[in-house]
């Protein structure tokens, strides 16, 4: 189901947000979008749920995370701003579905198992996709460049992995199985 079809099916899941890059506007939009999805859950199950705590500090490649025991959702505002419609129609219900599946079916279920899929498709009316296809080049910040034995291949690593290598951790290329060797930082002149 594409974004236009989902938007026609769930127009109230898309609160007006004049500037998704503005943190306050994004948070307000997320809260209103979350209220829409929660109403669908409450109508389906015939009971009320507490509004999840929102944390908007998520960074990197991940669009959202659900903390089941804490009844908390984390979202990546940068990815939301860059993919506003798809984010509100897919990521927000995806993460809420994790909380609901946990609350309704217990802790022994698989993260993207049949219970979660049922909440996504039957309760929320959204395809049960497990990953997003967003461009993460602006959020991943893989600024540390490494080479392996593959010809013409450069691996971009985050500061976290770069620091682990400096502490003695070894990373191998999945293709050639050779250890990654530091070449320099992105933007610096690399031969």
PDB file of C-alpha atoms in Angstrom:
ATOM      1  CA  UNK A   1       0.000   0.000   0.000  1.00  0.00           C
ATOM      2  CA  UNK A   2       1.577   3.293  -1.047  1.00  0.00           C
ATOM      3  CA  UNK A   3       1.571   6.576   0.881  1.00  0.00           C
ATOM      4  CA  UNK A   4      -1.300   8.114  -1.132  1.00  0.00           C
ATOM      5  CA  UNK A   5      -3.547   5.112  -0.458  1.00  0.00           C
ATOM      6  CA  UNK A   6      -2.690   5.164   3.252  1.00  0.00           C
ATOM      7  CA  UNK A   7      -3.327   8.915   3.381  1.00  0.00           C
ATOM      8  CA  UNK A   8      -6.813   8.450   1.865  1.00  0.00           C
ATOM      9  CA  UNK A   9      -7.513   5.662   4.363  1.00  0.00           C
ATOM     10  CA  UNK A  10      -6.104   7.529   7.386  1.00  0.00           C
ATOM     11  CA  UNK A  11      -6.338  11.304   6.731  1.00  0.00           C
ATOM     12  CA  UNK A  12      -6.506  12.122  10.461  1.00  0.00           C
ATOM     13  CA  UNK A  13      -3.173  10.387  11.052  1.00  0.00           C
ATOM     14  CA  UNK A  14      -1.542  13.266   9.199  1.00  0.00           C
ATOM     15  CA  UNK A  15      -1.749  16.368  11.416  1.00  0.00           C
ATOM     16  CA  UNK A  16      -0.758  19.634   9.799  1.00  0.00           C
ATOM     17  CA  UNK A  17       2.882  20.415  10.498  1.00  0.00           C
ATOM     18  CA  UNK A  18       3.983  23.570   8.642  1.00  0.00           C
ATOM     19  CA  UNK A  19       7.659  22.942   9.427  1.00  0.00           C
ATOM     20  CA  UNK A  20       8.620  19.331  10.252  1.00  0.00           C
ATOM     21  CA  UNK A  21      12.176  20.602  10.933  1.00  0.00           C
ATOM     22  CA  UNK A  22      10.880  22.581  13.922  1.00  0.00           C
ATOM     23  CA  UNK A  23      11.178  20.380  17.019  1.00  0.00           C
ATOM     24  CA  UNK A  24       8.116  21.828  18.776  1.00  0.00           C
ATOM     25  CA  UNK A  25       5.894  21.486  15.695  1.00  0.00           C
ATOM     26  CA  UNK A  26       7.181  17.946  15.120  1.00  0.00           C
ATOM     27  CA  UNK A  27       6.435  16.935  18.692  1.00  0.00           C
ATOM     28  CA  UNK A  28       2.908  18.363  18.508  1.00  0.00           C
ATOM     29  CA  UNK A  29       2.292  16.569  15.202  1.00  0.00           C
ATOM     30  CA  UNK A  30       3.617  13.296  16.638  1.00  0.00           C
ATOM     31  CA  UNK A  31       1.335  13.590  19.653  1.00  0.00           C
ATOM     32  CA  UNK A  32      -1.739  14.243  17.488  1.00  0.00           C
ATOM     33  CA  UNK A  33      -0.793  11.427  15.117  1.00  0.00           C
ATOM     34  CA  UNK A  34      -0.271   9.085  18.045  1.00  0.00           C
ATOM     35  CA  UNK A  35      -3.697  10.006  19.456  1.00  0.00           C
ATOM     36  CA  UNK A  36      -5.267   9.022  16.128  1.00  0.00           C
ATOM     37  CA  UNK A  37      -3.560   5.606  16.112  1.00  0.00           C
ATOM     38  CA  UNK A  38      -4.329   5.022  19.796  1.00  0.00           C
ATOM     39  CA  UNK A  39      -8.033   5.726  19.193  1.00  0.00           C
ATOM     40  CA  UNK A  40      -8.060   2.979  16.544  1.00  0.00           C
ATOM     41  CA  UNK A  41      -6.464   0.554  19.033  1.00  0.00           C
ATOM     42  CA  UNK A  42      -8.854   1.526  21.829  1.00  0.00           C
ATOM     43  CA  UNK A  43     -11.901   1.184  19.562  1.00  0.00           C
ATOM     44  CA  UNK A  44     -10.743  -2.248  18.400  1.00  0.00           C
ATOM     45  CA  UNK A  45      -9.958  -3.674  21.852  1.00  0.00           C
ATOM     46  CA  UNK A  46     -12.739  -1.782  23.658  1.00  0.00           C
ATOM     47  CA  UNK A  47     -10.500  -0.363  26.370  1.00  0.00           C
ATOM     48  CA  UNK A  48      -8.268   2.605  27.070  1.00  0.00           C
ATOM     49  CA  UNK A  49      -4.485   2.629  27.153  1.00  0.00           C
ATOM     50  CA  UNK A  50      -2.136   5.163  28.700  1.00  0.00           C
ATOM     51  CA  UNK A  51      -0.541   7.564  26.235  1.00  0.00           C
ATOM     52  CA  UNK A  52       3.050   6.369  25.714  1.00  0.00           C
ATOM     53  CA  UNK A  53       5.913   8.554  26.876  1.00  0.00           C
ATOM     54  CA  UNK A  54       7.589  10.207  23.881  1.00  0.00           C
ATOM     55  CA  UNK A  55      11.345  10.590  23.511  1.00  0.00           C
ATOM     56  CA  UNK A  56      12.492  12.516  20.457  1.00  0.00           C
ATOM     57  CA  UNK A  57      16.231  11.999  20.876  1.00  0.00           C
ATOM     58  CA  UNK A  58      16.754   9.015  18.556  1.00  0.00           C
ATOM     59  CA  UNK A  59      19.628   9.488  16.094  1.00  0.00           C
ATOM     60  CA  UNK A  60      21.273   7.519  13.318  1.00  0.00           C
ATOM     61  CA  UNK A  61      19.626   5.019  10.973  1.00  0.00           C
ATOM     62  CA  UNK A  62      16.753   3.970  13.217  1.00  0.00           C
ATOM     63  CA  UNK A  63      13.421   5.765  12.665  1.00  0.00           C
ATOM     64  CA  UNK A  64      11.735   4.622  15.863  1.00  0.00           C
ATOM     65  CA  UNK A  65      11.997   2.344  18.883  1.00  0.00           C
ATOM     66  CA  UNK A  66       9.506   0.960  21.374  1.00  0.00           C
ATOM     67  CA  UNK A  67      10.405   0.331  25.013  1.00  0.00           C
ATOM     68  CA  UNK A  68       7.825  -2.240  26.006  1.00  0.00           C
ATOM     69  CA  UNK A  69       8.055  -2.331  29.809  1.00  0.00           C
ATOM     70  CA  UNK A  70       8.408   1.452  30.022  1.00  0.00           C
ATOM     71  CA  UNK A  71       5.480   2.082  27.600  1.00  0.00           C
ATOM     72  CA  UNK A  72       7.724   4.545  25.803  1.00  0.00           C
ATOM     73  CA  UNK A  73       8.349   5.431  22.152  1.00  0.00           C
ATOM     74  CA  UNK A  74      11.496   7.019  20.723  1.00  0.00           C
ATOM     75  CA  UNK A  75      11.550   8.722  17.348  1.00  0.00           C
ATOM     76  CA  UNK A  76      14.195  10.158  15.043  1.00  0.00           C
ATOM     77  CA  UNK A  77      13.081  13.732  14.287  1.00  0.00           C
ATOM     78  CA  UNK A  78      15.555  14.136  11.434  1.00  0.00           C
ATOM     79  CA  UNK A  79      14.121  11.149   9.570  1.00  0.00           C
ATOM     80  CA  UNK A  80      10.626  12.351  10.408  1.00  0.00           C
ATOM     81  CA  UNK A  81      11.298  15.805   8.922  1.00  0.00           C
ATOM     82  CA  UNK A  82      12.770  14.289   5.744  1.00  0.00           C
ATOM     83  CA  UNK A  83       9.958  11.710   5.303  1.00  0.00           C
ATOM     84  CA  UNK A  84       7.011  13.321   7.093  1.00  0.00           C
ATOM     85  CA  UNK A  85       4.023  11.643   5.404  1.00  0.00           C
ATOM     86  CA  UNK A  86       5.479   8.152   5.282  1.00  0.00           C
ATOM     87  CA  UNK A  87       6.791   8.499   8.839  1.00  0.00           C
ATOM     88  CA  UNK A  88       3.386   9.445  10.265  1.00  0.00           C
ATOM     89  CA  UNK A  89       1.595   6.723   8.292  1.00  0.00           C
ATOM     90  CA  UNK A  90       4.079   3.886   8.841  1.00  0.00           C
ATOM     91  CA  UNK A  91       6.683   4.483  11.562  1.00  0.00           C
ATOM     92  CA  UNK A  92       4.340   5.849  14.246  1.00  0.00           C
ATOM     93  CA  UNK A  93       1.836   2.962  13.944  1.00  0.00           C
ATOM     94  CA  UNK A  94       4.736   0.464  13.628  1.00  0.00           C
ATOM     95  CA  UNK A  95       6.178   1.470  16.998  1.00  0.00           C
ATOM     96  CA  UNK A  96       2.774   1.738  18.674  1.00  0.00           C
ATOM     97  CA  UNK A  97       1.950  -1.768  17.416  1.00  0.00           C
ATOM     98  CA  UNK A  98       4.954  -3.101  19.358  1.00  0.00           C
ATOM     99  CA  UNK A  99       3.571  -1.660  22.606  1.00  0.00           C
ATOM    100  CA  UNK A 100       0.052  -2.896  21.941  1.00  0.00           C
ATOM    101  CA  UNK A 101       1.162  -6.403  20.914  1.00  0.00           C
ATOM    102  CA  UNK A 102       3.265  -6.641  24.069  1.00  0.00           C
ATOM    103  CA  UNK A 103       0.398  -5.409  26.275  1.00  0.00           C
ATOM    104  CA  UNK A 104      -2.206  -7.685  24.662  1.00  0.00           C
ATOM    105  CA  UNK A 105      -0.191 -10.848  23.983  1.00  0.00           C
ATOM    106  CA  UNK A 106       2.643 -10.852  26.519  1.00  0.00           C
ATOM    107  CA  UNK A 107       6.413 -10.852  26.463  1.00  0.00           C
ATOM    108  CA  UNK A 108       6.962 -14.190  24.713  1.00  0.00           C
ATOM    109  CA  UNK A 109       5.977 -12.941  21.259  1.00  0.00           C
ATOM    110  CA  UNK A 110       8.445 -12.239  18.448  1.00  0.00           C
ATOM    111  CA  UNK A 111       9.098  -8.536  17.761  1.00  0.00           C
ATOM    112  CA  UNK A 112       7.650  -8.723  14.234  1.00  0.00           C
ATOM    113  CA  UNK A 113       5.682 -11.932  14.723  1.00  0.00           C
ATOM    114  CA  UNK A 114       2.076 -12.720  13.901  1.00  0.00           C
ATOM    115  CA  UNK A 115       0.713 -10.790  16.911  1.00  0.00           C
ATOM    116  CA  UNK A 116       2.507  -7.589  15.898  1.00  0.00           C
ATOM    117  CA  UNK A 117       1.504  -8.146  12.262  1.00  0.00           C
ATOM    118  CA  UNK A 118      -2.125  -8.571  13.336  1.00  0.00           C
ATOM    119  CA  UNK A 119      -2.073  -5.291  15.264  1.00  0.00           C
ATOM    120  CA  UNK A 120      -0.554  -3.531  12.247  1.00  0.00           C
ATOM    121  CA  UNK A 121      -2.880  -4.918   9.601  1.00  0.00           C
ATOM    122  CA  UNK A 122      -6.170  -5.746  11.337  1.00  0.00           C
ATOM    123  CA  UNK A 123      -6.206  -3.138  14.097  1.00  0.00           C
ATOM    124  CA  UNK A 124      -4.379  -0.203  12.538  1.00  0.00           C
ATOM    125  CA  UNK A 125      -4.991  -0.966   8.859  1.00  0.00           C
ATOM    126  CA  UNK A 126      -1.356  -0.474   7.853  1.00  0.00           C
ATOM    127  CA  UNK A 127       0.901  -2.951   6.006  1.00  0.00           C
ATOM    128  CA  UNK A 128       3.233  -4.766   8.398  1.00  0.00           C
ATOM    129  CA  UNK A 129       6.591  -3.582   7.053  1.00  0.00           C
ATOM    130  CA  UNK A 130       9.544  -4.276   9.327  1.00  0.00           C
ATOM    131  CA  UNK A 131      12.027  -1.744   7.931  1.00  0.00           C
ATOM    132  CA  UNK A 132      11.964   1.682   6.357  1.00  0.00           C
ATOM    133  CA  UNK A 133      13.655   2.667   3.106  1.00  0.00           C
ATOM    134  CA  UNK A 134      14.678   6.195   4.107  1.00  0.00           C
ATOM    135  CA  UNK A 135      17.896   7.790   2.955  1.00  0.00           C
ATOM    136  CA  UNK A 136      20.014   7.812   6.123  1.00  0.00           C
ATOM    137  CA  UNK A 137      23.097   9.475   4.670  1.00  0.00           C
ATOM    138  CA  UNK A 138      22.400  12.672   6.622  1.00  0.00           C
ATOM    139  CA  UNK A 139      21.734  10.892   9.915  1.00  0.00           C
ATOM    140  CA  UNK A 140      24.154   7.964   9.947  1.00  0.00           C
ATOM    141  CA  UNK A 141      27.254  10.194  10.013  1.00  0.00           C
ATOM    142  CA  UNK A 142      29.637   7.533   8.796  1.00  0.00           C
ATOM    143  CA  UNK A 143      32.547   9.948   8.586  1.00  0.00           C
ATOM    144  CA  UNK A 144      35.432   7.547   9.231  1.00  0.00           C
ATOM    145  CA  UNK A 145      36.623   5.779   6.107  1.00  0.00           C
ATOM    146  CA  UNK A 146      38.241   2.346   6.119  1.00  0.00           C
ATOM    147  CA  UNK A 147      39.586   0.025   3.427  1.00  0.00           C
ATOM    148  CA  UNK A 148      39.580  -3.747   3.194  1.00  0.00           C
ATOM    149  CA  UNK A 149      40.940  -6.174   0.578  1.00  0.00           C
ATOM    150  CA  UNK A 150      38.095  -5.543  -1.881  1.00  0.00           C
ATOM    151  CA  UNK A 151      39.209  -3.442  -4.849  1.00  0.00           C
ATOM    152  CA  UNK A 152      37.812   0.099  -4.874  1.00  0.00           C
ATOM    153  CA  UNK A 153      35.747  -0.478  -1.730  1.00  0.00           C
ATOM    154  CA  UNK A 154      35.564   2.024   1.123  1.00  0.00           C
ATOM    155  CA  UNK A 155      33.629   1.388   4.337  1.00  0.00           C
ATOM    156  CA  UNK A 156      32.119   4.367   6.168  1.00  0.00           C
ATOM    157  CA  UNK A 157      32.076   3.863   9.937  1.00  0.00           C
ATOM    158  CA  UNK A 158      30.460   5.892  12.694  1.00  0.00           C
ATOM    159  CA  UNK A 159      32.421   7.552  15.480  1.00  0.00           C
ATOM    160  CA  UNK A 160      31.330   4.738  17.816  1.00  0.00           C
ATOM    161  CA  UNK A 161      32.876   1.992  15.651  1.00  0.00           C
ATOM    162  CA  UNK A 162      35.928   4.139  14.898  1.00  0.00           C
ATOM    163  CA  UNK A 163      36.532   4.558  18.649  1.00  0.00           C
ATOM    164  CA  UNK A 164      36.088   0.823  19.238  1.00  0.00           C
ATOM    165  CA  UNK A 165      38.780   0.110  16.640  1.00  0.00           C
ATOM    166  CA  UNK A 166      41.042   2.588  18.446  1.00  0.00           C
ATOM    167  CA  UNK A 167      40.425   0.525  21.617  1.00  0.00           C
ATOM    168  CA  UNK A 168      41.526  -2.677  19.870  1.00  0.00           C
ATOM    169  CA  UNK A 169      38.283  -4.147  18.488  1.00  0.00           C
ATOM    170  CA  UNK A 170      38.747  -5.635  15.009  1.00  0.00           C
ATOM    171  CA  UNK A 171      36.151  -5.303  12.242  1.00  0.00           C
ATOM    172  CA  UNK A 172      36.265  -7.512   9.157  1.00  0.00           C
ATOM    173  CA  UNK A 173      34.775  -6.927   5.719  1.00  0.00           C
ATOM    174  CA  UNK A 174      31.843  -9.294   5.189  1.00  0.00           C
ATOM    175  CA  UNK A 175      32.893  -9.882   1.583  1.00  0.00           C
ATOM    176  CA  UNK A 176      36.659 -10.473   1.741  1.00  0.00           C
ATOM    177  CA  UNK A 177      36.973 -11.187   5.494  1.00  0.00           C
ATOM    178  CA  UNK A 178      39.992  -8.860   5.767  1.00  0.00           C
ATOM    179  CA  UNK A 179      40.421  -6.451   8.646  1.00  0.00           C
ATOM    180  CA  UNK A 180      39.327  -2.861   8.030  1.00  0.00           C
ATOM    181  CA  UNK A 181      42.195  -0.344   7.934  1.00  0.00           C
ATOM    182  CA  UNK A 182      41.698   3.366   8.641  1.00  0.00           C
ATOM    183  CA  UNK A 183      42.162   5.643   5.619  1.00  0.00           C
ATOM    184  CA  UNK A 184      40.968   9.006   6.910  1.00  0.00           C
ATOM    185  CA  UNK A 185      37.926  11.125   7.568  1.00  0.00           C
ATOM    186  CA  UNK A 186      35.233  12.005   5.046  1.00  0.00           C
ATOM    187  CA  UNK A 187      35.998  15.304   3.391  1.00  0.00           C
ATOM    188  CA  UNK A 188      39.763  14.883   3.864  1.00  0.00           C
ATOM    189  CA  UNK A 189      41.925  14.193   0.804  1.00  0.00           C
ATOM    190  CA  UNK A 190      42.115  10.375   0.454  1.00  0.00           C
ATOM    191  CA  UNK A 191      44.250   8.613  -2.143  1.00  0.00           C
TER     192      UNK A 191
END
